[in-house]
CSV table of C-alpha atoms and ligand atoms in Angstrom, one decimal:
chain,number,residue,atom,x,y,z
A,14,UNK,CA,114.3,129.3,79.5
A,15,UNK,CA,114.8,126.7,82.2
A,16,UNK,CA,113.4,123.3,81.5
A,17,UNK,CA,110.4,122.5,83.8
A,18,UNK,CA,110.5,119.1,85.6
A,19,UNK,CA,107.1,118.1,87.0
A,20,UNK,CA,106.8,115.2,89.3
A,21,UNK,CA,103.4,113.8,90.4
A,22,UNK,CA,102.1,110.4,91.5
A,23,UNK,CA,100.1,110.1,88.3
A,24,UNK,CA,101.4,111.2,84.9
A,25,UNK,CA,99.1,112.2,82.1
A,26,UNK,CA,101.0,110.6,79.2
A,27,UNK,CA,99.4,112.0,76.0
A,28,UNK,CA,99.4,108.7,74.1
A,29,UNK,CA,97.1,107.1,76.7
A,30,UNK,CA,93.4,106.6,76.0
A,31,UNK,CA,92.0,108.8,78.7
A,32,UNK,CA,91.5,112.5,78.1
A,33,UNK,CA,93.5,114.7,80.5
A,34,UNK,CA,91.7,117.1,82.9
A,35,UNK,CA,92.1,120.8,83.0
A,36,UNK,CA,95.0,120.9,85.4
A,37,UNK,CA,97.0,118.3,83.6
A,38,UNK,CA,96.4,120.2,80.3
A,39,UNK,CA,97.7,123.4,81.9
A,40,UNK,CA,100.9,121.7,83.2
A,41,UNK,CA,101.4,120.2,79.8
A,42,UNK,CA,101.0,123.6,78.1
A,43,UNK,CA,103.6,125.1,80.4
A,44,UNK,CA,106.1,122.3,79.8
A,45,UNK,CA,105.6,122.3,76.0
A,46,UNK,CA,106.4,126.0,75.9
A,47,UNK,CA,109.7,125.8,77.9
A,48,UNK,CA,110.6,122.2,77.4
A,49,UNK,CA,109.7,119.7,80.1
A,50,UNK,CA,110.1,116.4,81.8
A,51,UNK,CA,107.1,114.8,83.6
A,52,UNK,CA,108.0,112.0,85.9
A,53,UNK,CA,105.9,109.7,88.0
A,54,UNK,CA,104.1,106.3,88.4
A,55,UNK,CA,103.0,104.5,85.2
A,56,UNK,CA,99.7,103.4,86.8
A,57,UNK,CA,100.9,99.7,86.4
A,58,UNK,CA,102.3,97.2,88.8
A,59,UNK,CA,105.0,94.6,88.2
A,60,UNK,CA,106.5,92.2,90.7
A,61,UNK,CA,110.0,92.8,89.3
A,62,UNK,CA,109.6,96.6,89.3
A,63,UNK,CA,111.6,97.1,92.6
A,64,UNK,CA,115.1,97.0,91.1
A,65,UNK,CA,114.3,98.9,87.9
A,66,UNK,CA,116.1,102.2,87.6
A,67,UNK,CA,115.3,103.0,84.0
A,68,UNK,CA,111.9,104.6,83.3
A,69,UNK,CA,109.6,104.2,80.3
A,70,UNK,CA,110.1,107.2,78.0
A,71,UNK,CA,107.7,108.9,75.7
A,72,UNK,CA,108.6,112.1,73.9
A,73,UNK,CA,105.7,114.3,72.7
A,74,UNK,CA,105.6,118.0,71.7
A,75,UNK,CA,108.8,119.1,73.5
A,76,UNK,CA,108.0,117.1,76.7
A,77,UNK,CA,109.6,113.9,77.9
A,78,UNK,CA,107.2,111.7,79.9
A,79,UNK,CA,109.1,109.3,82.1
A,80,UNK,CA,107.3,106.7,84.2
A,81,UNK,CA,108.1,103.7,86.4
A,82,UNK,CA,106.0,100.8,87.6
A,83,UNK,CA,105.4,100.0,91.3
A,84,UNK,CA,105.5,96.6,92.8
A,85,UNK,CA,102.1,95.2,94.0
A,86,UNK,CA,103.4,95.6,97.6
A,87,UNK,CA,104.4,99.3,97.0
A,88,UNK,CA,101.0,99.9,95.5
A,89,UNK,CA,99.4,98.5,98.6
A,90,UNK,CA,101.6,100.1,101.2
A,91,UNK,CA,102.6,103.5,99.5
A,92,UNK,CA,99.5,104.3,97.6
A,93,UNK,CA,96.5,102.5,99.2
A,94,UNK,CA,97.7,102.6,102.8
A,95,UNK,CA,100.1,105.5,103.6
A,96,UNK,CA,99.0,108.0,100.9
A,97,UNK,CA,95.3,107.3,100.9
A,98,UNK,CA,94.4,105.8,104.3
A,99,UNK,CA,96.9,107.8,106.4
A,100,UNK,CA,97.8,111.1,104.8
A,101,UNK,CA,94.6,111.8,102.9
A,102,UNK,CA,92.3,111.7,106.0
A,103,UNK,CA,95.0,113.4,108.1
A,104,UNK,CA,95.4,116.3,105.6
A,105,UNK,CA,91.5,116.6,105.5
A,106,UNK,CA,91.3,116.6,109.3
A,107,UNK,CA,89.2,113.4,109.4
A,108,UNK,CA,90.8,111.7,112.4
A,109,UNK,CA,88.2,108.9,112.7
A,110,UNK,CA,89.3,107.6,109.3
A,111,UNK,CA,93.0,107.7,109.9
A,112,UNK,CA,94.9,104.4,109.8
A,113,UNK,CA,98.6,104.2,110.7
A,114,UNK,CA,101.2,101.5,110.5
A,115,UNK,CA,105.0,101.8,110.3
A,116,UNK,CA,105.4,99.4,107.5
A,117,UNK,CA,103.4,101.5,105.1
A,118,UNK,CA,105.3,104.6,106.3
A,119,UNK,CA,108.6,102.9,105.4
A,120,UNK,CA,107.3,101.8,102.0
A,121,UNK,CA,106.1,105.4,101.4
A,122,UNK,CA,109.5,106.8,102.2
A,123,UNK,CA,111.0,104.0,100.0
A,124,UNK,CA,108.9,105.0,97.0
A,125,UNK,CA,109.9,108.6,97.4
A,126,UNK,CA,113.6,107.5,97.5
A,127,UNK,CA,113.1,105.4,94.4
A,128,UNK,CA,111.5,108.3,92.6
A,129,UNK,CA,114.7,110.3,93.5
A,130,UNK,CA,117.0,107.5,92.4
A,131,UNK,CA,115.4,107.3,89.0
A,132,UNK,CA,114.8,111.0,88.5
A,133,UNK,CA,118.1,112.5,89.6
A,134,UNK,CA,120.2,111.0,86.7
A,135,UNK,CA,117.8,112.6,84.2
A,136,UNK,CA,118.2,116.1,85.6
A,137,UNK,CA,120.2,118.7,83.6
A,138,UNK,CA,121.9,121.9,84.8
A,139,UNK,CA,119.4,124.8,84.8
A,140,UNK,CA,116.3,122.6,85.5
A,141,UNK,CA,113.4,123.9,87.6
A,142,UNK,CA,111.7,121.2,89.7
A,143,UNK,CA,108.0,121.2,90.6
A,144,UNK,CA,106.7,118.4,92.9
A,145,UNK,CA,103.0,117.9,93.3
A,146,UNK,CA,100.8,116.6,96.1
A,147,UNK,CA,100.7,114.5,99.2
A,148,UNK,CA,102.2,111.3,97.7
A,149,UNK,CA,105.6,112.9,97.5
A,150,UNK,CA,106.2,114.8,100.7
A,151,UNK,CA,109.6,113.3,101.1
A,152,UNK,CA,110.9,113.8,97.6
A,153,UNK,CA,112.5,117.2,97.9
A,154,UNK,CA,114.6,116.1,100.8
A,155,UNK,CA,115.5,112.8,99.0
A,156,UNK,CA,116.7,114.9,96.0
A,157,UNK,CA,118.7,117.3,98.2
A,158,UNK,CA,120.3,114.2,99.8
A,159,UNK,CA,121.5,113.3,96.2
A,160,UNK,CA,123.1,116.7,95.8
A,161,UNK,CA,120.4,118.3,93.7
A,162,UNK,CA,120.9,122.1,94.0
A,163,UNK,CA,118.2,123.2,91.4
A,164,UNK,CA,115.3,125.3,92.6
A,165,UNK,CA,112.6,122.9,94.0
A,166,UNK,CA,108.9,123.9,94.4
A,167,UNK,CA,106.2,121.8,96.0
A,168,UNK,CA,102.5,122.4,95.7
A,169,UNK,CA,99.9,120.7,97.9
A,170,UNK,CA,96.6,120.2,96.2
A,171,UNK,CA,94.8,119.2,99.5
A,172,UNK,CA,94.2,121.2,102.6
A,173,UNK,CA,96.9,121.4,105.3
A,174,UNK,CA,95.6,120.7,108.8
A,175,UNK,CA,96.2,122.5,112.0
A,176,UNK,CA,99.3,121.7,114.0
A,177,UNK,CA,97.3,119.7,116.6
A,178,UNK,CA,95.7,117.6,114.0
A,179,UNK,CA,99.0,117.0,112.2
A,180,UNK,CA,100.5,116.0,115.5
A,181,UNK,CA,98.0,113.2,116.0
A,182,UNK,CA,100.4,111.1,113.8
A,183,UNK,CA,103.8,112.3,115.0
A,184,UNK,CA,105.6,110.3,112.4
A,185,UNK,CA,103.7,112.1,109.6
A,186,UNK,CA,104.3,115.5,111.2
A,187,UNK,CA,108.0,114.9,110.6
A,188,UNK,CA,107.4,115.3,106.9
A,189,UNK,CA,107.5,119.1,107.6
A,190,UNK,CA,111.3,118.8,107.7
A,191,UNK,CA,111.4,117.1,104.4
A,192,UNK,CA,109.2,119.7,102.8
A,193,UNK,CA,111.5,122.4,104.1
A,194,UNK,CA,114.1,121.1,101.7
A,195,UNK,CA,112.1,122.8,98.9
A,196,UNK,CA,112.6,126.5,98.1
A,197,UNK,CA,108.9,127.4,97.5
A,198,UNK,CA,105.9,125.7,99.2
A,199,UNK,CA,102.6,126.5,97.6
A,200,UNK,CA,99.1,126.0,99.1
A,201,UNK,CA,95.5,126.5,98.0
A,202,UNK,CA,94.4,129.0,100.7
A,203,UNK,CA,96.0,131.3,103.3
A,204,UNK,CA,94.6,129.1,106.0
A,205,UNK,CA,96.6,126.1,104.7
A,206,UNK,CA,99.8,128.2,104.3
A,207,UNK,CA,99.4,129.5,107.8
A,208,UNK,CA,98.9,126.0,109.3
A,209,UNK,CA,102.0,124.8,107.5
A,210,UNK,CA,104.1,127.8,108.7
A,211,UNK,CA,103.0,127.3,112.3
A,212,UNK,CA,103.9,123.6,112.2
A,213,UNK,CA,107.2,124.4,110.6
A,214,UNK,CA,107.9,126.8,113.5
A,215,UNK,CA,107.0,124.2,116.1
A,216,UNK,CA,108.4,121.1,114.6
A,217,UNK,CA,111.5,122.3,112.7
A,218,UNK,CA,112.2,125.5,114.6
A,219,UNK,CA,111.8,127.6,111.4
A,220,UNK,CA,111.6,131.3,112.0
A,221,UNK,CA,108.7,133.3,110.4
A,222,UNK,CA,109.8,136.2,108.2
A,223,UNK,CA,107.8,139.2,107.1
A,224,UNK,CA,106.1,138.5,103.7
A,225,UNK,CA,105.3,134.9,104.5
A,226,UNK,CA,108.6,133.2,104.2
A,227,UNK,CA,110.5,130.9,106.7
A,228,UNK,CA,114.1,131.0,107.7
A,229,UNK,CA,115.8,127.8,108.6
A,230,UNK,CA,119.5,128.1,109.4
A,231,UNK,CA,121.0,130.0,106.5
A,232,UNK,CA,118.2,129.1,104.1
A,233,UNK,CA,115.0,131.0,103.3
A,234,UNK,CA,111.9,129.1,102.2
A,235,UNK,CA,109.0,130.9,100.5
A,236,UNK,CA,105.5,130.0,101.5
A,237,UNK,CA,102.8,131.1,99.0
A,238,UNK,CA,99.1,130.8,98.2
A,239,UNK,CA,98.2,129.7,94.7
A,240,UNK,CA,94.6,128.8,94.4
A,241,UNK,CA,94.1,126.3,91.6
A,242,UNK,CA,91.9,127.5,88.7
A,243,UNK,CA,90.1,126.2,85.7
A,244,UNK,CA,89.9,127.7,82.1
A,245,UNK,CA,86.5,129.5,82.6
A,246,UNK,CA,85.9,130.6,79.0
A,247,UNK,CA,86.8,127.3,77.5
A,248,UNK,CA,84.7,125.4,80.0
A,249,UNK,CA,81.7,127.8,79.4
A,250,UNK,CA,82.0,127.1,75.6
A,251,UNK,CA,82.2,123.4,76.1
A,252,UNK,CA,79.1,123.4,78.3
A,253,UNK,CA,77.1,125.4,75.9
A,254,UNK,CA,77.9,123.0,73.1
A,255,UNK,CA,77.5,119.9,75.3
A,256,UNK,CA,74.0,121.2,76.4
A,257,UNK,CA,72.8,120.6,72.8
A,258,UNK,CA,74.4,117.1,72.7
A,259,UNK,CA,72.2,113.9,72.5
A,260,UNK,CA,73.4,112.9,76.0
A,261,UNK,CA,72.3,116.1,77.8
A,262,UNK,CA,69.1,116.3,75.7
A,263,UNK,CA,68.3,112.7,76.8
A,264,UNK,CA,68.8,113.7,80.4
A,265,UNK,CA,66.7,116.8,79.9
A,266,UNK,CA,63.8,114.8,78.4
A,267,UNK,CA,64.0,112.2,81.2
A,268,UNK,CA,63.4,115.0,83.8
A,269,UNK,CA,60.1,115.8,82.2
A,270,UNK,CA,60.1,119.5,83.4
A,271,UNK,CA,61.6,118.8,86.9
A,272,UNK,CA,64.5,120.7,88.3
A,273,UNK,CA,67.8,118.9,88.3
A,274,UNK,CA,69.9,118.8,91.4
A,275,UNK,CA,73.4,117.6,90.5
A,276,UNK,CA,76.4,116.3,92.4
A,277,UNK,CA,79.7,115.4,90.7
A,278,UNK,CA,82.4,113.9,92.8
A,279,UNK,CA,84.9,111.1,93.1
A,280,UNK,CA,83.4,108.5,95.5
A,281,UNK,CA,85.5,109.7,98.4
A,282,UNK,CA,84.9,110.0,102.1
A,283,UNK,CA,86.0,113.6,102.1
A,284,UNK,CA,83.3,114.7,99.7
A,285,UNK,CA,80.5,114.6,102.3
A,286,UNK,CA,78.3,112.2,100.3
A,287,UNK,CA,76.7,110.5,103.2
A,288,UNK,CA,75.6,113.8,104.7
A,289,UNK,CA,74.6,115.1,101.3
A,290,UNK,CA,72.2,112.1,100.8
A,291,UNK,CA,70.9,112.7,104.4
A,292,UNK,CA,70.3,116.4,103.4
A,293,UNK,CA,68.3,115.3,100.3
A,294,UNK,CA,66.3,112.9,102.4
A,295,UNK,CA,65.5,115.7,104.9
A,296,UNK,CA,64.3,117.8,102.0
A,297,UNK,CA,61.9,115.1,100.9
A,298,UNK,CA,60.7,114.5,104.5
A,299,UNK,CA,60.1,118.1,105.4
A,300,UNK,CA,59.0,119.6,102.0
A,301,UNK,CA,56.7,117.2,100.2
A,302,UNK,CA,55.9,120.0,97.8
A,303,UNK,CA,59.2,119.2,96.0
A,304,UNK,CA,58.2,115.6,95.4
A,305,UNK,CA,58.0,115.0,91.6
A,306,UNK,CA,59.3,118.6,91.1
A,307,UNK,CA,63.0,117.8,91.5
A,308,UNK,CA,65.4,114.9,90.8
A,309,UNK,CA,68.8,114.5,92.4
A,310,UNK,CA,71.5,113.0,90.1
A,311,UNK,CA,74.6,112.2,92.1
A,312,UNK,CA,77.6,111.1,89.9
A,313,UNK,CA,80.0,109.5,92.4
A,314,UNK,CA,82.8,108.1,90.2
A,315,UNK,CA,84.4,105.0,91.7
A,316,UNK,CA,87.8,105.8,93.2
A,317,UNK,CA,90.5,104.0,95.2
A,318,UNK,CA,88.4,100.9,95.6
A,319,UNK,CA,91.2,98.9,97.3
A,320,UNK,CA,91.0,101.2,100.3
A,321,UNK,CA,88.5,99.9,103.0
A,322,UNK,CA,87.0,103.3,103.8
A,323,UNK,CA,86.1,103.8,100.1
A,324,UNK,CA,84.5,100.3,99.9
A,325,UNK,CA,82.5,101.1,103.0
A,326,UNK,CA,81.4,104.4,101.5
A,327,UNK,CA,80.1,102.8,98.4
A,328,UNK,CA,78.1,100.2,100.3
A,329,UNK,CA,76.6,102.9,102.6
A,330,UNK,CA,75.7,105.2,99.7
A,331,UNK,CA,74.1,102.3,97.7
A,332,UNK,CA,72.1,101.3,100.8
A,333,UNK,CA,70.9,104.8,101.6
A,334,UNK,CA,70.1,105.6,97.9
A,335,UNK,CA,68.0,102.4,97.8
A,336,UNK,CA,66.3,103.4,101.1
A,337,UNK,CA,65.5,107.0,99.9
A,338,UNK,CA,64.1,105.7,96.6
A,339,UNK,CA,62.0,102.9,98.2
A,340,UNK,CA,60.5,105.4,100.6
A,341,UNK,CA,59.7,108.3,98.3
A,342,UNK,CA,59.5,106.9,94.7
A,343,UNK,CA,56.2,106.8,92.8
A,344,UNK,CA,55.7,104.4,90.0
A,345,UNK,CA,56.8,107.1,87.5
A,346,UNK,CA,59.2,109.1,89.7
A,347,UNK,CA,62.5,108.2,91.2
A,348,UNK,CA,63.9,111.0,93.4
A,349,UNK,CA,67.6,110.0,93.4
A,350,UNK,CA,69.8,108.6,90.6
A,351,UNK,CA,73.2,107.4,92.0
A,352,UNK,CA,75.9,106.6,89.4
A,353,UNK,CA,79.3,105.1,90.4
A,354,UNK,CA,80.5,105.7,86.8
A,355,UNK,CA,82.0,109.0,85.9
A,356,UNK,CA,81.3,110.7,82.6
A,357,UNK,CA,83.4,112.6,80.1
A,358,UNK,CA,84.2,116.2,80.9
A,359,UNK,CA,82.1,117.2,77.9
A,360,UNK,CA,79.0,115.3,79.0
A,361,UNK,CA,79.3,116.5,82.6
A,362,UNK,CA,79.6,120.1,81.4
A,363,UNK,CA,76.3,119.7,79.6
A,364,UNK,CA,74.6,118.2,82.7
A,365,UNK,CA,76.0,121.1,84.7
A,366,UNK,CA,74.3,123.6,82.4
A,367,UNK,CA,71.1,121.7,82.7
A,368,UNK,CA,71.2,121.6,86.5
A,369,UNK,CA,69.2,124.1,88.5
A,370,UNK,CA,71.3,123.4,91.5
A,371,UNK,CA,74.8,121.9,92.0
A,372,UNK,CA,75.5,120.4,95.4
A,373,UNK,CA,79.2,120.6,96.3
A,374,UNK,CA,79.4,119.8,99.9
A,375,UNK,CA,82.8,118.2,100.8
A,376,UNK,CA,83.6,117.9,104.5
A,377,UNK,CA,86.9,119.5,103.5
A,378,UNK,CA,88.5,120.2,100.2
A,379,UNK,CA,91.8,121.8,99.0
A,380,UNK,CA,89.9,123.7,96.3
A,381,UNK,CA,87.2,121.8,94.5
A,382,UNK,CA,87.1,122.6,90.8
A,383,UNK,CA,83.6,121.2,90.3
A,384,UNK,CA,82.3,124.4,92.0
A,385,UNK,CA,84.2,126.6,89.6
A,386,UNK,CA,83.2,124.5,86.6
A,387,UNK,CA,79.5,124.7,87.5
A,388,UNK,CA,79.7,128.5,87.6
A,389,UNK,CA,81.4,128.5,84.2
A,390,UNK,CA,78.8,126.1,82.7
A,391,UNK,CA,75.8,128.3,83.5
A,392,UNK,CA,73.6,130.2,81.0
A,393,UNK,CA,74.1,133.8,82.3
A,394,UNK,CA,70.5,134.6,81.4
A,395,UNK,CA,69.1,131.8,83.5
A,396,UNK,CA,71.8,130.5,85.8
A,397,UNK,CA,71.5,127.8,88.4
A,398,UNK,CA,72.5,128.0,92.0
A,399,UNK,CA,75.6,126.6,93.6
A,400,UNK,CA,75.3,125.2,97.1
A,401,UNK,CA,78.8,125.0,98.4
A,402,UNK,CA,80.5,123.7,101.6
A,403,UNK,CA,82.1,126.5,103.6
A,404,UNK,CA,85.0,124.1,104.1
A,405,UNK,CA,86.0,123.9,100.4
A,406,UNK,CA,88.9,126.1,99.4
A,407,UNK,CA,86.7,127.4,96.6
A,408,UNK,CA,84.4,129.1,99.1
A,409,UNK,CA,87.0,131.8,99.6
A,410,UNK,CA,86.4,132.9,96.0
A,411,UNK,CA,82.7,131.9,95.6
A,412,UNK,CA,81.2,133.5,98.7
A,413,UNK,CA,78.1,134.5,96.7
A,414,UNK,CA,77.1,130.8,96.5
A,415,UNK,CA,74.8,129.4,99.2
A,416,UNK,CA,77.4,128.4,101.7
A,417,UNK,CA,76.5,125.4,104.0
A,418,UNK,CA,77.9,123.4,106.8
A,419,UNK,CA,78.4,120.0,105.0
A,420,UNK,CA,77.7,117.9,108.1
A,421,UNK,CA,74.3,119.4,108.8
A,422,UNK,CA,71.5,117.7,106.8
A,423,UNK,CA,69.0,120.3,107.9
A,424,UNK,CA,71.2,123.1,106.5
A,425,UNK,CA,71.6,121.2,103.2
A,426,UNK,CA,67.8,120.7,103.0
A,427,UNK,CA,67.2,124.4,103.8
A,428,UNK,CA,69.7,125.4,101.1
A,429,UNK,CA,68.0,123.2,98.5
A,430,UNK,CA,64.6,124.6,99.4
A,431,UNK,CA,66.0,128.2,99.1
A,432,UNK,CA,67.7,127.4,95.8
A,433,UNK,CA,64.7,125.7,94.3
A,434,UNK,CA,62.6,128.8,95.1
A,435,UNK,CA,65.1,131.4,94.2
A,436,UNK,CA,64.0,134.1,91.8
A,437,UNK,CA,65.8,134.6,88.5
A,438,UNK,CA,67.2,138.1,89.5
A,439,UNK,CA,68.7,136.7,92.7
A,440,UNK,CA,70.2,133.7,90.8
A,441,UNK,CA,71.7,136.1,88.3
A,442,UNK,CA,73.1,138.4,91.1
A,443,UNK,CA,74.8,135.5,92.9
A,444,UNK,CA,76.0,133.9,89.6
A,445,UNK,CA,77.5,137.3,88.4
A,446,UNK,CA,79.4,137.7,91.7
A,447,UNK,CA,80.8,134.1,91.4
A,448,UNK,CA,81.6,134.6,87.7
A,449,UNK,CA,83.4,137.9,88.4
A,450,UNK,CA,85.6,136.0,90.9
A,451,UNK,CA,86.8,133.4,88.4
A,452,UNK,CA,86.3,134.8,84.9
A,453,UNK,CA,89.8,136.4,84.6
A,454,UNK,CA,91.6,133.4,86.2
A,455,UNK,CA,93.1,130.5,84.3
A,456,UNK,CA,94.8,127.1,85.1
A,457,UNK,CA,97.7,128.2,82.8
A,458,UNK,CA,98.1,131.5,84.7
A,459,UNK,CA,98.1,129.5,88.0
A,460,UNK,CA,100.9,127.3,86.7
A,461,UNK,CA,102.8,130.3,85.4
A,462,UNK,CA,102.5,132.2,88.7
A,463,UNK,CA,103.9,129.3,90.6
A,464,UNK,CA,106.8,128.7,88.2
A,465,UNK,CA,107.7,132.4,88.1
A,466,UNK,CA,107.6,132.6,91.9
A,467,UNK,CA,110.0,129.7,91.9
A,468,UNK,CA,112.2,131.4,89.3
A,469,UNK,CA,112.3,134.5,91.5
A,470,UNK,CA,113.5,132.5,94.5
A,471,UNK,CA,116.4,131.4,92.2
A,472,UNK,CA,117.2,134.9,91.0
A,473,UNK,CA,117.2,136.3,94.4
A,474,UNK,CA,120.0,133.9,95.3
A,475,UNK,CA,118.1,132.4,98.1
A,476,UNK,CA,119.0,128.9,97.4
A,477,UNK,CA,121.8,127.7,99.5
A,478,UNK,CA,122.6,124.1,98.9
A,479,UNK,CA,122.2,121.9,101.9
A,480,UNK,CA,125.3,120.9,103.7
B,517,G6P,C1,93.0,114.4,94.3
B,517,G6P,C2,94.5,114.5,94.6
B,517,G6P,C3,95.2,114.1,93.3
B,517,G6P,C4,94.7,112.8,92.8
B,517,G6P,C5,93.2,112.8,92.5
B,517,G6P,C6,92.7,111.4,92.0
B,517,G6P,O1,92.6,115.4,93.5
B,517,G6P,O2,94.8,115.7,95.0
B,517,G6P,O3,96.6,114.0,93.6
B,517,G6P,O4,95.4,112.4,91.6
B,517,G6P,O5,92.6,113.1,93.8
B,517,G6P,O6,93.0,110.4,92.9
B,517,G6P,P1,93.8,109.1,92.5
B,517,G6P,O7,94.1,108.4,93.8
B,517,G6P,O8,92.9,108.4,91.6
B,517,G6P,O9,95.1,109.6,91.8
């Protein structure tokens, strides 16, 4: 079996303290089965990292983990600026948040080149290469420029914007050509795949083929839809156990019989948190009958705090949370609890099972696994209600949730009111439909389906080395 080489900005090295999330575990399982190399950034910065071409190596259960440091300047320009202040808002179609400067674009390309410089000497004949996410849009072409002929797949975890939105930063649109150096391009939804294919046609002159592929000169590139999944049965079991844990029981007691409304996100401008708080405020304003009957716990784990838009978001949320609480609190009731600290996966799964409602209202999201985890965490006999943005990839599968426009506070308030009143039979019907949509899926099967699609590209002999 071909060795699987995974490249991502962050690498989940097993000897580290932090516990890996579901997706990282699935990738690790795949690599352990067939032998693997996982390459990326160590998470550290060192001034002298620029000239270093040898990675740190850790071998664990059939997988080599190889990482490199970034220089402080690379971290600032490649990660904070171009990846997270240019590409992230661009890919999420949030033009008002986009920042652009040429220096960070150059540094971004430079880091992609350096990844290729370090990685290519480690490759072996027969390897299959799988690149992940928006930090590495130029890596496939950088590898081809170094004569790598192995099958290369690329999966984008974020949405892919419309050609017009992409064109608002013409320099970024040129990454389409770099991506076309891969053999298989995977997206979360058919909408993302379609947006990419249209841009490839316009920008690179690729021809559309029947069955979703693209033809570019004498090369064929497959474009596929691979929605990211969780391990539903495992998550359900974890939530059931965590529900009985001291942490969840403390939360339960603190609610004193009230319904819990829960939000679990990274503190990120795409997650719709400002509008979500405005929606909760609308609920309190227009439906005083819910005062003292419901409490909203928003876990907004601090993220990317060196990026200005993220700092602004934190300030705004803290201000608005304070304003909501000072307006509506009673001496013995605080309507909103805002936490900038994340929790363990176990603890959060228990909170999810406790929650009568989960609010998942990103402005846009590639998939959103919190929505799927909330469904998996429910007690089938007495499930809670998922309120989900219609602009999350997960809405394609979870159409039985209450779907909302995430920028409309009135719609969020209405959805909360409906969810708080919803009868148990209706909650069960909606939950059953959502569970049916995810219960037979798995993160491991997701990884396998991508890798086997990539292997098929190889077998069909569609890989023609670039001139
Ligand atoms: C999103 C991206 C991932 C990224 C994660 C956390 O899910 O698609 O690539 O790793 O956010 O963000 P961070 O900047 O902390 O890696």
